[in-house]
Coordinates of C-alpha atoms in Angstrom, one line a residue:
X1 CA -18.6 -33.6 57.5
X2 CA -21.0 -33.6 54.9
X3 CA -21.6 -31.2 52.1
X4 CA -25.2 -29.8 50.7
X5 CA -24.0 -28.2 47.9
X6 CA -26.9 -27.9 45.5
X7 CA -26.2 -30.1 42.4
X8 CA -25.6 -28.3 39.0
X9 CA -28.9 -28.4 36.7
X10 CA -28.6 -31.7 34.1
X11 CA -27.0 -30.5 31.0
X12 CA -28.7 -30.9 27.8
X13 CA -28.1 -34.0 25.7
X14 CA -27.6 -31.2 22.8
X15 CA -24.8 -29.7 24.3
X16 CA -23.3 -32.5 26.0
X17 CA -22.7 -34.2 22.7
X18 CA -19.4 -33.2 21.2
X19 CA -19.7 -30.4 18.1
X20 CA -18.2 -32.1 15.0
X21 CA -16.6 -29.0 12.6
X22 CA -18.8 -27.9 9.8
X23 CA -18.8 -30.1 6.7
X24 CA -21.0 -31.0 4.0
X25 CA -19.9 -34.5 2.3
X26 CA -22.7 -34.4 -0.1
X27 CA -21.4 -31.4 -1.6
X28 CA -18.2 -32.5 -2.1
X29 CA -19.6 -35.4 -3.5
X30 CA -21.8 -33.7 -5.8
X31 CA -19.1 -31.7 -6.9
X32 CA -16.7 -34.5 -7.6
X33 CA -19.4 -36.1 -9.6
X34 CA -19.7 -33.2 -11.6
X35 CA -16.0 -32.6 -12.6
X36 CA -15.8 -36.4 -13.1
X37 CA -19.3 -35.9 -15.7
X38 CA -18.0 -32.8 -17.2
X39 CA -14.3 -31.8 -16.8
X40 CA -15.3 -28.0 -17.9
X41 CA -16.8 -28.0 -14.2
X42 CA -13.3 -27.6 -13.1
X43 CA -12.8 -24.3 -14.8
X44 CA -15.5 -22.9 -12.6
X45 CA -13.8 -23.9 -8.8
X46 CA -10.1 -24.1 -9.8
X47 CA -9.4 -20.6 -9.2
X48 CA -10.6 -20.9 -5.3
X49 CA -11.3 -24.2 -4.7
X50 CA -7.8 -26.1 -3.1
X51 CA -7.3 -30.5 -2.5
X52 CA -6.8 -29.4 1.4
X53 CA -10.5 -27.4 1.3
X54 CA -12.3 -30.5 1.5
X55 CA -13.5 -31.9 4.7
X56 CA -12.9 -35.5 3.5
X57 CA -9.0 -35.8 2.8
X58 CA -10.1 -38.8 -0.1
X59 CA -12.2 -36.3 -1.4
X60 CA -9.6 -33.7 -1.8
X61 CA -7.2 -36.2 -3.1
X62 CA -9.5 -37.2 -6.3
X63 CA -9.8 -33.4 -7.0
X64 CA -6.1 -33.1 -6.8
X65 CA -5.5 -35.6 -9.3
X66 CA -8.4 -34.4 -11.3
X67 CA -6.9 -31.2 -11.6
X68 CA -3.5 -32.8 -12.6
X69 CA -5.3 -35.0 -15.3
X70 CA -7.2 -32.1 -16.5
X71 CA -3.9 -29.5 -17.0
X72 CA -2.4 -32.2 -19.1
X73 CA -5.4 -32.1 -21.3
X74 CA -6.6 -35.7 -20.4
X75 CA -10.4 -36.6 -19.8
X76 CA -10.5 -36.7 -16.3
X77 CA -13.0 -39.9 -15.9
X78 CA -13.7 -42.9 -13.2
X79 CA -11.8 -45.1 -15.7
X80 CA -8.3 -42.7 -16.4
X81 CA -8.5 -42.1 -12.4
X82 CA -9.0 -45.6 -11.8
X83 CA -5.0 -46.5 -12.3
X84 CA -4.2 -43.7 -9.9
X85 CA -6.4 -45.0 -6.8
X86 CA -5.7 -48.8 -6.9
X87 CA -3.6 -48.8 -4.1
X88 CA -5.1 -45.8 -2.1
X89 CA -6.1 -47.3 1.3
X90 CA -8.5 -43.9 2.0
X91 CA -10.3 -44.5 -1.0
X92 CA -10.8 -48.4 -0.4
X93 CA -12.6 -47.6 3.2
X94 CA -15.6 -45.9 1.5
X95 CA -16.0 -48.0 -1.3
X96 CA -12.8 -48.6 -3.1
X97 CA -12.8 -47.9 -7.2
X98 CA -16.7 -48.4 -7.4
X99 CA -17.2 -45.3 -5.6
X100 CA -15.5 -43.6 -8.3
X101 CA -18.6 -44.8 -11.1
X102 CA -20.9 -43.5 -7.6
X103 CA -19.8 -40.3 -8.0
X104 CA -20.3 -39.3 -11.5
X105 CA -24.2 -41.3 -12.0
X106 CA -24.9 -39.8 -8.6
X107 CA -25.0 -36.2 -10.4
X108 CA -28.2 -34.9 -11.3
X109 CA -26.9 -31.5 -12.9
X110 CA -23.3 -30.0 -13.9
X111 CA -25.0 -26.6 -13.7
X112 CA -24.2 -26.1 -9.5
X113 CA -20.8 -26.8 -9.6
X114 CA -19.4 -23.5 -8.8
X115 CA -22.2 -23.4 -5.7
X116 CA -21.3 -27.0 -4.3
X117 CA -17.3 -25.0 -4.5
X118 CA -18.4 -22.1 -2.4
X119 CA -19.9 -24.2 -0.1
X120 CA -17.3 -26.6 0.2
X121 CA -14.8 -23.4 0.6
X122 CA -17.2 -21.5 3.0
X123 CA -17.1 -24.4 5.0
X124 CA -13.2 -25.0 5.2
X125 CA -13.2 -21.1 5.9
X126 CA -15.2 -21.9 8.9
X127 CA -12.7 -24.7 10.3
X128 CA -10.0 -23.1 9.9
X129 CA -11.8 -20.1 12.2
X130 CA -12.4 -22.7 14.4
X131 CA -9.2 -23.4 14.8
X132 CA -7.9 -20.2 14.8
X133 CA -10.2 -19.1 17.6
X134 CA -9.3 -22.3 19.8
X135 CA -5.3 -21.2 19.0
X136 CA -6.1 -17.5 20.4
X137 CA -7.7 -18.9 23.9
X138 CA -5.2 -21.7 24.4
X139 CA -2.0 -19.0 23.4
X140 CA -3.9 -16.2 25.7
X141 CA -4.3 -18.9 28.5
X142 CA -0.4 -19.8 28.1
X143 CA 2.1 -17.7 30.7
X144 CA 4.2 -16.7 27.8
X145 CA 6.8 -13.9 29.0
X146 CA 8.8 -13.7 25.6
X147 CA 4.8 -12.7 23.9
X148 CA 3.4 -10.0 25.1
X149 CA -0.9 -10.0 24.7
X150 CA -0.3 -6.8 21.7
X151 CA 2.2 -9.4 19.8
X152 CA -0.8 -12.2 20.1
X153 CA -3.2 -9.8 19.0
X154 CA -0.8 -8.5 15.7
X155 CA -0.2 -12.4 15.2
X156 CA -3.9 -13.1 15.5
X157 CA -4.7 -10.4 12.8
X158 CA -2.2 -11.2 10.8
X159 CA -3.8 -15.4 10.3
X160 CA -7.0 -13.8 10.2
X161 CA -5.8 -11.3 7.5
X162 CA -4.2 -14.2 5.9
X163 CA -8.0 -16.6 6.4
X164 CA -9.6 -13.6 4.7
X165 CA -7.4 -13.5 1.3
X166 CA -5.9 -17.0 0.9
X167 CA -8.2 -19.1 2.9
X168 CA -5.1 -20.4 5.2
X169 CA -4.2 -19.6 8.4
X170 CA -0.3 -21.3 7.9
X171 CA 2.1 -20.7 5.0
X172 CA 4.0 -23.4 3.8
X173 CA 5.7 -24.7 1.1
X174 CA 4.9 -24.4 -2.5
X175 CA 5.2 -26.0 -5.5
X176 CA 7.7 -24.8 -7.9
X177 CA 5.2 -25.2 -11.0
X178 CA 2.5 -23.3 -8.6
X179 CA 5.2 -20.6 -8.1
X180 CA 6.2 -20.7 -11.4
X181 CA 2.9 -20.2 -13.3
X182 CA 2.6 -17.6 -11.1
X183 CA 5.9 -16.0 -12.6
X184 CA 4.5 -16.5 -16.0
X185 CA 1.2 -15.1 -15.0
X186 CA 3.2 -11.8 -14.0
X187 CA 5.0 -11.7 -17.5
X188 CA 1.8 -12.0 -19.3
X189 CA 0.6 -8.9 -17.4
X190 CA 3.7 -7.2 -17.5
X191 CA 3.5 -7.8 -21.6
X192 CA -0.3 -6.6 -21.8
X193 CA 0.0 -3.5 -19.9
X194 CA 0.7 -0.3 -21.9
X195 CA 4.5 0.4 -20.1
X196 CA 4.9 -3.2 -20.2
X197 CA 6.3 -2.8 -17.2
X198 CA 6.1 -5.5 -14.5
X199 CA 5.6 -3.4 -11.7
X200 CA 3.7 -0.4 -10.3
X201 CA 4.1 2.9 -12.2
X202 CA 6.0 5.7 -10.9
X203 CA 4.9 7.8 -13.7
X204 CA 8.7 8.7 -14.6
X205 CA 10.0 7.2 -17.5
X206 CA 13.8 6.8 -16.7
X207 CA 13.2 5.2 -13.4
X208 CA 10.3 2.6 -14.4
X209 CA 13.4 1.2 -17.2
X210 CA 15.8 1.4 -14.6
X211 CA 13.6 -0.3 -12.2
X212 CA 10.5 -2.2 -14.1
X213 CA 8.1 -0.6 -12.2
X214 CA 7.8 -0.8 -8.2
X215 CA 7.7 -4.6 -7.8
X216 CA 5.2 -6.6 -5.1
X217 CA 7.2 -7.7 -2.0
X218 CA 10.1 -5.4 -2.5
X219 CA 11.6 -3.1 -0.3
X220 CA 12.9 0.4 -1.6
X221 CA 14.5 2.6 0.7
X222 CA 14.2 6.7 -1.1
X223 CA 16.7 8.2 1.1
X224 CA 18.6 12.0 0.6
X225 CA 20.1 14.5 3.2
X226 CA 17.6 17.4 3.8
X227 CA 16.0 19.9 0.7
X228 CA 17.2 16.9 -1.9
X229 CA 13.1 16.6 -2.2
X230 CA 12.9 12.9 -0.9
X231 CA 8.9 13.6 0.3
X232 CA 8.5 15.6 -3.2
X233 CA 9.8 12.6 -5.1
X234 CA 7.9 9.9 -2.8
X235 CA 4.4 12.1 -3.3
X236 CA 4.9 12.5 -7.1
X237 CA 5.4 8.7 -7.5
X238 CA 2.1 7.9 -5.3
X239 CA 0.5 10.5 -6.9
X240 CA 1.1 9.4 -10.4
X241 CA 0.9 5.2 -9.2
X242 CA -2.5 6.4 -7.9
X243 CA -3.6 8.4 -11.2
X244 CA -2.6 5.3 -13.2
X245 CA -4.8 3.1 -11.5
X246 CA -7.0 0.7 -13.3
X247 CA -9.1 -2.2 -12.2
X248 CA -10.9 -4.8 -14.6
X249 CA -13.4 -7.8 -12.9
X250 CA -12.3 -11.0 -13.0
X251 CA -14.6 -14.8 -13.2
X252 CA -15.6 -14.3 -9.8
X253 CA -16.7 -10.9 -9.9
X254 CA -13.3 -9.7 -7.8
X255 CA -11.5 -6.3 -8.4
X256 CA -8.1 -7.0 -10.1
X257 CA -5.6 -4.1 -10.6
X258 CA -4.2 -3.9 -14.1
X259 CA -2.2 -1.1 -13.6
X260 CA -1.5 1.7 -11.3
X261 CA -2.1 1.2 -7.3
X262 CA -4.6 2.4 -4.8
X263 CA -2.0 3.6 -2.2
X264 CA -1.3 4.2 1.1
X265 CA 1.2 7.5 2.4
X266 CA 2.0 7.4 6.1
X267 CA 2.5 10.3 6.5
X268 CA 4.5 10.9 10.1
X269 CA 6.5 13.9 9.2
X270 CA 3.6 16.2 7.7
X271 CA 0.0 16.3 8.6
X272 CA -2.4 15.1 5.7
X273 CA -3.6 18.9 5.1
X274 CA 0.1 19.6 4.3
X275 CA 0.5 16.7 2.1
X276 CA -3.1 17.3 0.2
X277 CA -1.9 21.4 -0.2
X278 CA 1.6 20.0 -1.9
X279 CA 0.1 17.5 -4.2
X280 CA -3.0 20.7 -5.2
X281 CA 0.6 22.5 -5.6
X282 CA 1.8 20.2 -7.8
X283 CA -0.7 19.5 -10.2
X284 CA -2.5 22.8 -10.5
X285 CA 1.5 24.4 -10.9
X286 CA 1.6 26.9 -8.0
X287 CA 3.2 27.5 -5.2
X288 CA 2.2 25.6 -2.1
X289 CA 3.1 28.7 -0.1
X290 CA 0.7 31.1 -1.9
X291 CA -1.8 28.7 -1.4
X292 CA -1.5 28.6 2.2
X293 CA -1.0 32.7 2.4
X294 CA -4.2 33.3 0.3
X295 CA -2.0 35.3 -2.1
X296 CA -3.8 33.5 -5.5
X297 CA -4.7 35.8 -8.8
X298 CA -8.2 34.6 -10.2
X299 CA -6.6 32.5 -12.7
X300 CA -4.6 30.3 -10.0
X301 CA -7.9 30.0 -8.2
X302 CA -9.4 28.5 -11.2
X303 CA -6.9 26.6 -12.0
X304 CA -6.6 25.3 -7.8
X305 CA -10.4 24.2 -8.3
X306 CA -10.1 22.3 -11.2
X307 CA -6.9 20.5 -10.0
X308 CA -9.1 19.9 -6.6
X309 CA -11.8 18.4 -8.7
X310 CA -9.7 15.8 -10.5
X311 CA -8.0 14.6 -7.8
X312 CA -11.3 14.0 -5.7
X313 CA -11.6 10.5 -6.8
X314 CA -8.0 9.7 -6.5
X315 CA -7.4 6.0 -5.1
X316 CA -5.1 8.1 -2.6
X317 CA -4.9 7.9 1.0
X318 CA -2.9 9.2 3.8
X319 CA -2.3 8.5 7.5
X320 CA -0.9 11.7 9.5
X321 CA -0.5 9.8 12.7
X322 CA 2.9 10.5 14.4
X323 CA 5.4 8.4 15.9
X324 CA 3.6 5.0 14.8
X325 CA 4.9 1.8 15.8
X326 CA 5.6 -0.7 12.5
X327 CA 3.1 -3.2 14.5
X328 CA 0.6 0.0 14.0
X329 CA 1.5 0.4 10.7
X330 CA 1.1 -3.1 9.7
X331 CA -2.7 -3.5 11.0
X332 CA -3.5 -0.3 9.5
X333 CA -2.7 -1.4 6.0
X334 CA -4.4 -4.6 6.3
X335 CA -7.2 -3.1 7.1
X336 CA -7.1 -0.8 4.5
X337 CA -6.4 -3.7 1.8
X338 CA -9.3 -5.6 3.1
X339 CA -11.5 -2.7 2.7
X340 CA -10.4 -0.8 -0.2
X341 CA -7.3 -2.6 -1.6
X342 CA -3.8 -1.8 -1.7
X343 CA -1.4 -1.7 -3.9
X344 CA 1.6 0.2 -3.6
X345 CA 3.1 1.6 0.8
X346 CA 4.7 4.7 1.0
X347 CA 6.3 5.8 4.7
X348 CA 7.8 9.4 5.3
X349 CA 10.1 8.8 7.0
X350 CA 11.2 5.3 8.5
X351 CA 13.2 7.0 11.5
X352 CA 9.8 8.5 12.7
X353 CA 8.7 4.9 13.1
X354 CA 8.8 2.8 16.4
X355 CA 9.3 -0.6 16.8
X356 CA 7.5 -2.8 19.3
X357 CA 10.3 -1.3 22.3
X358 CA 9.9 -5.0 23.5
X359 CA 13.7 -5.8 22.0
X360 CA 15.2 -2.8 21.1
X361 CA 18.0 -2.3 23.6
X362 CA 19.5 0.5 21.2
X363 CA 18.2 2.9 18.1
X364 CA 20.3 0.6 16.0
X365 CA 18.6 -2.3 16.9
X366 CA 15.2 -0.9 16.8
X367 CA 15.7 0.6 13.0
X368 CA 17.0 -3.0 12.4
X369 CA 13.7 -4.0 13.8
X370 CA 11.6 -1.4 11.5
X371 CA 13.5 -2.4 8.2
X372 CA 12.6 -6.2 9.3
X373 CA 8.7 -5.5 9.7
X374 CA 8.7 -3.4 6.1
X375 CA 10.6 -5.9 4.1
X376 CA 7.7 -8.7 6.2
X377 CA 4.9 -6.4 5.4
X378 CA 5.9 -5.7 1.6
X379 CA 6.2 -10.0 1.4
X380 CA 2.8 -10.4 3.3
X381 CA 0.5 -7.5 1.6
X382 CA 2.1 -8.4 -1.8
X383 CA 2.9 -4.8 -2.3
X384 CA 6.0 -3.1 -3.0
X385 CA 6.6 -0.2 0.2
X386 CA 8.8 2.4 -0.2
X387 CA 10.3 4.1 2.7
X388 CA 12.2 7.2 2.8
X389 CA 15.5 7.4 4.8
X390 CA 17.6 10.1 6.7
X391 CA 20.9 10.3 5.8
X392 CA 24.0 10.9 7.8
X393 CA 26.3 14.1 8.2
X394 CA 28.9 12.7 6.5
X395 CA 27.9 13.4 3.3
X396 CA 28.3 16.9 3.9
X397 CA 32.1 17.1 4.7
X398 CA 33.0 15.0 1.4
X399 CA 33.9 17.2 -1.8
X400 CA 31.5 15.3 -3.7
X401 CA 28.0 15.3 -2.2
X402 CA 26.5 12.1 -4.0
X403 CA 25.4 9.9 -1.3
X404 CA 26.7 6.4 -0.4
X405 CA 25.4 3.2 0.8
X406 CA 27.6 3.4 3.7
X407 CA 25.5 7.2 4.4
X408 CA 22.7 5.4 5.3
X409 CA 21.6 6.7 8.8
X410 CA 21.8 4.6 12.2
X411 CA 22.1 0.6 10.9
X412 CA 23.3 -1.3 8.0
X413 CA 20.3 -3.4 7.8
X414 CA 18.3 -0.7 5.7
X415 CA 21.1 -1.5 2.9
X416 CA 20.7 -5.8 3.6
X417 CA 17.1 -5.8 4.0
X418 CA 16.0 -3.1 1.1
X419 CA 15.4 -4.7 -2.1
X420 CA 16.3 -1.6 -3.8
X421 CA 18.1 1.9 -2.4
X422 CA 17.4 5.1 -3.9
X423 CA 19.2 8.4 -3.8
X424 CA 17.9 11.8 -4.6
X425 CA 20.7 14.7 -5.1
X426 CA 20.5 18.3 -6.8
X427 CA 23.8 19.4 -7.1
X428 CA 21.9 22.7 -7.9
X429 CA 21.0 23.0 -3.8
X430 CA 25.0 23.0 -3.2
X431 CA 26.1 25.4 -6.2
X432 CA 23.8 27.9 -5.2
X433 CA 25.5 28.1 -2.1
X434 CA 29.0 28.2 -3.5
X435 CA 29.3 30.6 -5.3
X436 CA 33.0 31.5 -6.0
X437 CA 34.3 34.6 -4.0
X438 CA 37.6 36.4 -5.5
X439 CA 40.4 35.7 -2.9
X440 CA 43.0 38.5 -2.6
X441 CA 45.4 37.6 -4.7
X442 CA 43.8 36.9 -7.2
X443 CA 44.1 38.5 -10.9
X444 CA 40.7 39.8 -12.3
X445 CA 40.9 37.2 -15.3
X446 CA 41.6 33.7 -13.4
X447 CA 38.2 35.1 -11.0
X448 CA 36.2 35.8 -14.0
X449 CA 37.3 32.1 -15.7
X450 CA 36.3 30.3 -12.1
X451 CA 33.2 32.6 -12.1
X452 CA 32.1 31.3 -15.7
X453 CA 32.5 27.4 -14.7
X454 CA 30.3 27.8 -11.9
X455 CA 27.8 29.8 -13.7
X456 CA 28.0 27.3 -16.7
X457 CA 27.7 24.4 -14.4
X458 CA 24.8 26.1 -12.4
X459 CA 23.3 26.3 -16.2
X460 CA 23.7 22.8 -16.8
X461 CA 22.6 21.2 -13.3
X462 CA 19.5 23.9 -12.9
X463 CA 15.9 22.5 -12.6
X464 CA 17.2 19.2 -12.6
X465 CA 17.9 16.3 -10.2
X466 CA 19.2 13.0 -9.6
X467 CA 18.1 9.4 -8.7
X468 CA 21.4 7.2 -7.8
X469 CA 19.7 3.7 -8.0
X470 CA 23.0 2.3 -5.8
X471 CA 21.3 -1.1 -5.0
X472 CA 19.1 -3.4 -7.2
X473 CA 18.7 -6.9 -6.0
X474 CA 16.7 -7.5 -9.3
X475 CA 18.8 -5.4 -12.3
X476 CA 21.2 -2.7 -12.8
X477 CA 22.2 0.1 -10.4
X478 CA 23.0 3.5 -11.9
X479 CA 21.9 7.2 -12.2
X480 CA 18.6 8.6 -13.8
X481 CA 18.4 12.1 -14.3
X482 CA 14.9 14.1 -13.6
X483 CA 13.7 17.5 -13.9
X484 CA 12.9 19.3 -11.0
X485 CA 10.5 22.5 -10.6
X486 CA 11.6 23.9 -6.6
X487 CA 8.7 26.3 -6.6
X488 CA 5.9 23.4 -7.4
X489 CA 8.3 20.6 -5.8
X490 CA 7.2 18.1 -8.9
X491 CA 9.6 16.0 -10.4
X492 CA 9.0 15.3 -14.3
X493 CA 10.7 12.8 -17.1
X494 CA 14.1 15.2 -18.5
X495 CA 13.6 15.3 -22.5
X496 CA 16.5 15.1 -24.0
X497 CA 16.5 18.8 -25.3
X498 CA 16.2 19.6 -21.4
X499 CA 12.8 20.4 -21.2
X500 CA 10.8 19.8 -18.6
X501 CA 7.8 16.9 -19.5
X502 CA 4.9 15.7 -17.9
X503 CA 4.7 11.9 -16.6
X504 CA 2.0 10.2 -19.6
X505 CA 0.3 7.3 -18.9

């Protein structure tokens, strides 16, 4: 039996021929030529241009070793890389040493070497795409019951994320001496800055010694029982990170934070109009709930306007979604760090998150989970995330209410996975409501003495709070004491006459 199917239309010797990725050897080549003519070219790529950008692996190997050459403060030339390439069979196949000497009379001009980088980099950037988009189709075409399409999709965003501000797709080792001018780096800046502090800000004195700043990567768990002011505290330090934020422009015309952080509040606990009405509370000094009941005297309006008008341009902003998963979470503040920045994460509270429900048989597991994804998310975004915690019961039935690491509500991998854990107490929220009584039997006199201690202690605790740093996997743990204005909910630096001061930057 015979077929008549009709036969397919000839395909076009354009297309038929196979696509070879994008490349541009001459580029390369007039950029080596350059470095090798003048080794000031190197200055201009070095900061974005890497040996594993090139399309040519020879290629990338002589900029690798110009780059060493250069460091050292040698003269980069055909003749010093000459001993270094002898035996280099890659080199040999497209001319041996001579091509070297090519290279460098080839170049007509030093003057393009930062535009024969971009191109070279654009055109690894578009490779690794390439590649990337060929890893999604085969991974989507793969019957893979352990990854869900949603996971593909979160791991597809995350490479691309990772494309977009490193130009890899893979992480990898590192060499210690990359790592470790990196360190240095940090120092440097850490030195410069006016708090010569390391880290982020909070705007508090006491807790940026006791903690350097909020550091990139890290983990801090904030965590209190209910009416310690955990979401006060958390909204004063991203207020004040935010306040402090300052930007300079680096050789290539990119936005660098030199102190402060343009930050991002989840917000799952109160809508955003809640959280904007306590931070106008805060800074304008009234209370939130005569804002919301309209009961304001002409001067509080004034001062509600102007308070409105400075924080209009505030590098502050807030997600009121509820009941977000961390996956959710995460592609939310990638986005926002590839539009706007991002430097410092703030959740509220991590036992309103969800995890991906793929794994979690039990809410145990799935805060594991969540803990997990922060600490991930604070190492992939670079940026320190601080999430507030619930704690248990049992903090109520102890004499002494300062919390413990073993308080820590529903899993113990919020204490292994947090880089630092936080806790806020006011012993002035407990004395208020224990106020001694006079039992029976008692005489007049012992009542009055027990009456006085409270009163003196309620004295010496009142408008204050404190900060139990109870885990530090970088310095000391301890307490810091804070002032603590209930009717604003703002926490301030405690002078040592027991004033209340303002957080100075």
């Amino acid at each position: 039996m015979s077929s008549h199917l009709p036969k397919p239309p000839p395909v076009p010797a354009e297309s038929s021929a196979i696509r070879v990725p994008p490349h541009n050897f001459e580029a390369e080549q007039a950029l080596l030529g350059a470095i090798l003519l003048s080794n000031r070219a190197y200055e201009r790529v070095s900061e974005f241009l890497r040996p594993e950008h090139f399309a040519d692996p020879v290629h990338g190997r002589i900029f690798a070793t110009c780059g060493k050459l250069i460091e050292r403060g040698q003269m980069a030339n055909p003749v010093t890389l000459k001993t270094y390439f002898e035996s280099d069979g890659g080199l040999a196949e497209i001319g041996g040493i001579p091509y070297l000497a090519q290279l460098a009379n080839a170049v007509v001009s030093v003057i393009n070497a930062e535009d024969y980088g971009k191109l070279v980099f654009d055109l690894h950037l578009r490779r690794e795409l390439i590649g990337l988009g060929e890893d999604m189709v085969n991974t989507a075409f793969a019957a893979d019951l352990d990854s869900s399409a949603t996971d593909q999709i979160g791991t597809a965003e995350a490479k691309l994320y990772d494309l977009a501000t490193t130009g890899q797709t893979e992480g990898g080792f590192e060499a210690f001496n990359t790592v470790l001018v990196a360190a240095v780096a940090a120092a440097e800046a850490a030195h410069k800055r006016q708090g010569k502090l390391s880290g982020v800000p909070t705007g508090l004195v006491d807790i940026d010694s006791k903690l350097g700043g909020l550091h990139e990567s890290d983990l801090l768990i904030l965590a209190g029982r209910p009416s310690m002011g955990k979401t006060a505290l958390a909204t004063n330090i991203a207020f004040n990170a935010a306040s402090a934020y300052r930007e300079e422009i680096d050789s290539l015309g990119r936005k660098k934070a030199v102190d402060g952080a343009i930050t991002a509040f989840f917000s799952l606990e109160m809508s955003a109009e809640q959280l904007a009405t306590r931070i106008l509370a805060e800074q304008a000094e009234i209370a939130s709930h005569k804002i919301r009941q309209g009961e304001l005297a002409n001067d509080e309006f004034e001062r509600l306007v102007i308070a409105a008008q400075n924080l209009h341009k505030l590098p502050l902003f807030i997600d009121d979604t509820p009941a977000l998963s961390i996956s959710a979470v995460r592609t939310r503040a990638r986005r926002l760090k590839r539009q706007h920045g991002l430097g410092l994460i703030v959740i509220d509270y991590l036992q309103l998150l969800r995890g991906s429900g793929a794994t979690s048989e039990s809410r145990v597991q799935e805060v594991s989970e969540i803990t997990r994804g922060l600490k991930a998310l604070a190492k992939e975004l670079s940026v320190p995330v601080i999430a507030l915690s619930q704690l248990s019961r049992a903090v109520e039935s102890r004499e002494d209410k300062r919390p413990q690491l073993s308080d820590l509500r529903e899993s113990g991998s919020i204490e292994q996975d947090a880089d630092v854990v936080m806790f806020v107490f006011r012993e002035q929220y407990y004395l208020e409501r224990a106020e001694p009584g006079r039992r029976p039997d008692e005489a007049e006199d012992k009542f009055n003495d027990r009456h006085a201690r409270w009163q003196q202690r309620c004295e010496e605790v009142w408008n204050t709070a404190e900060v139990i740093v109870a885990k530090q996997r970088h310095g000391p743990v301890g307490t810091v004491r804070l002032s603590f204005r209930g009717e604003f909910t703002k926490f301030g630096n405690l002078a040592t006459a027991g004033h209340y001061e303002e957080p100075g930057f």
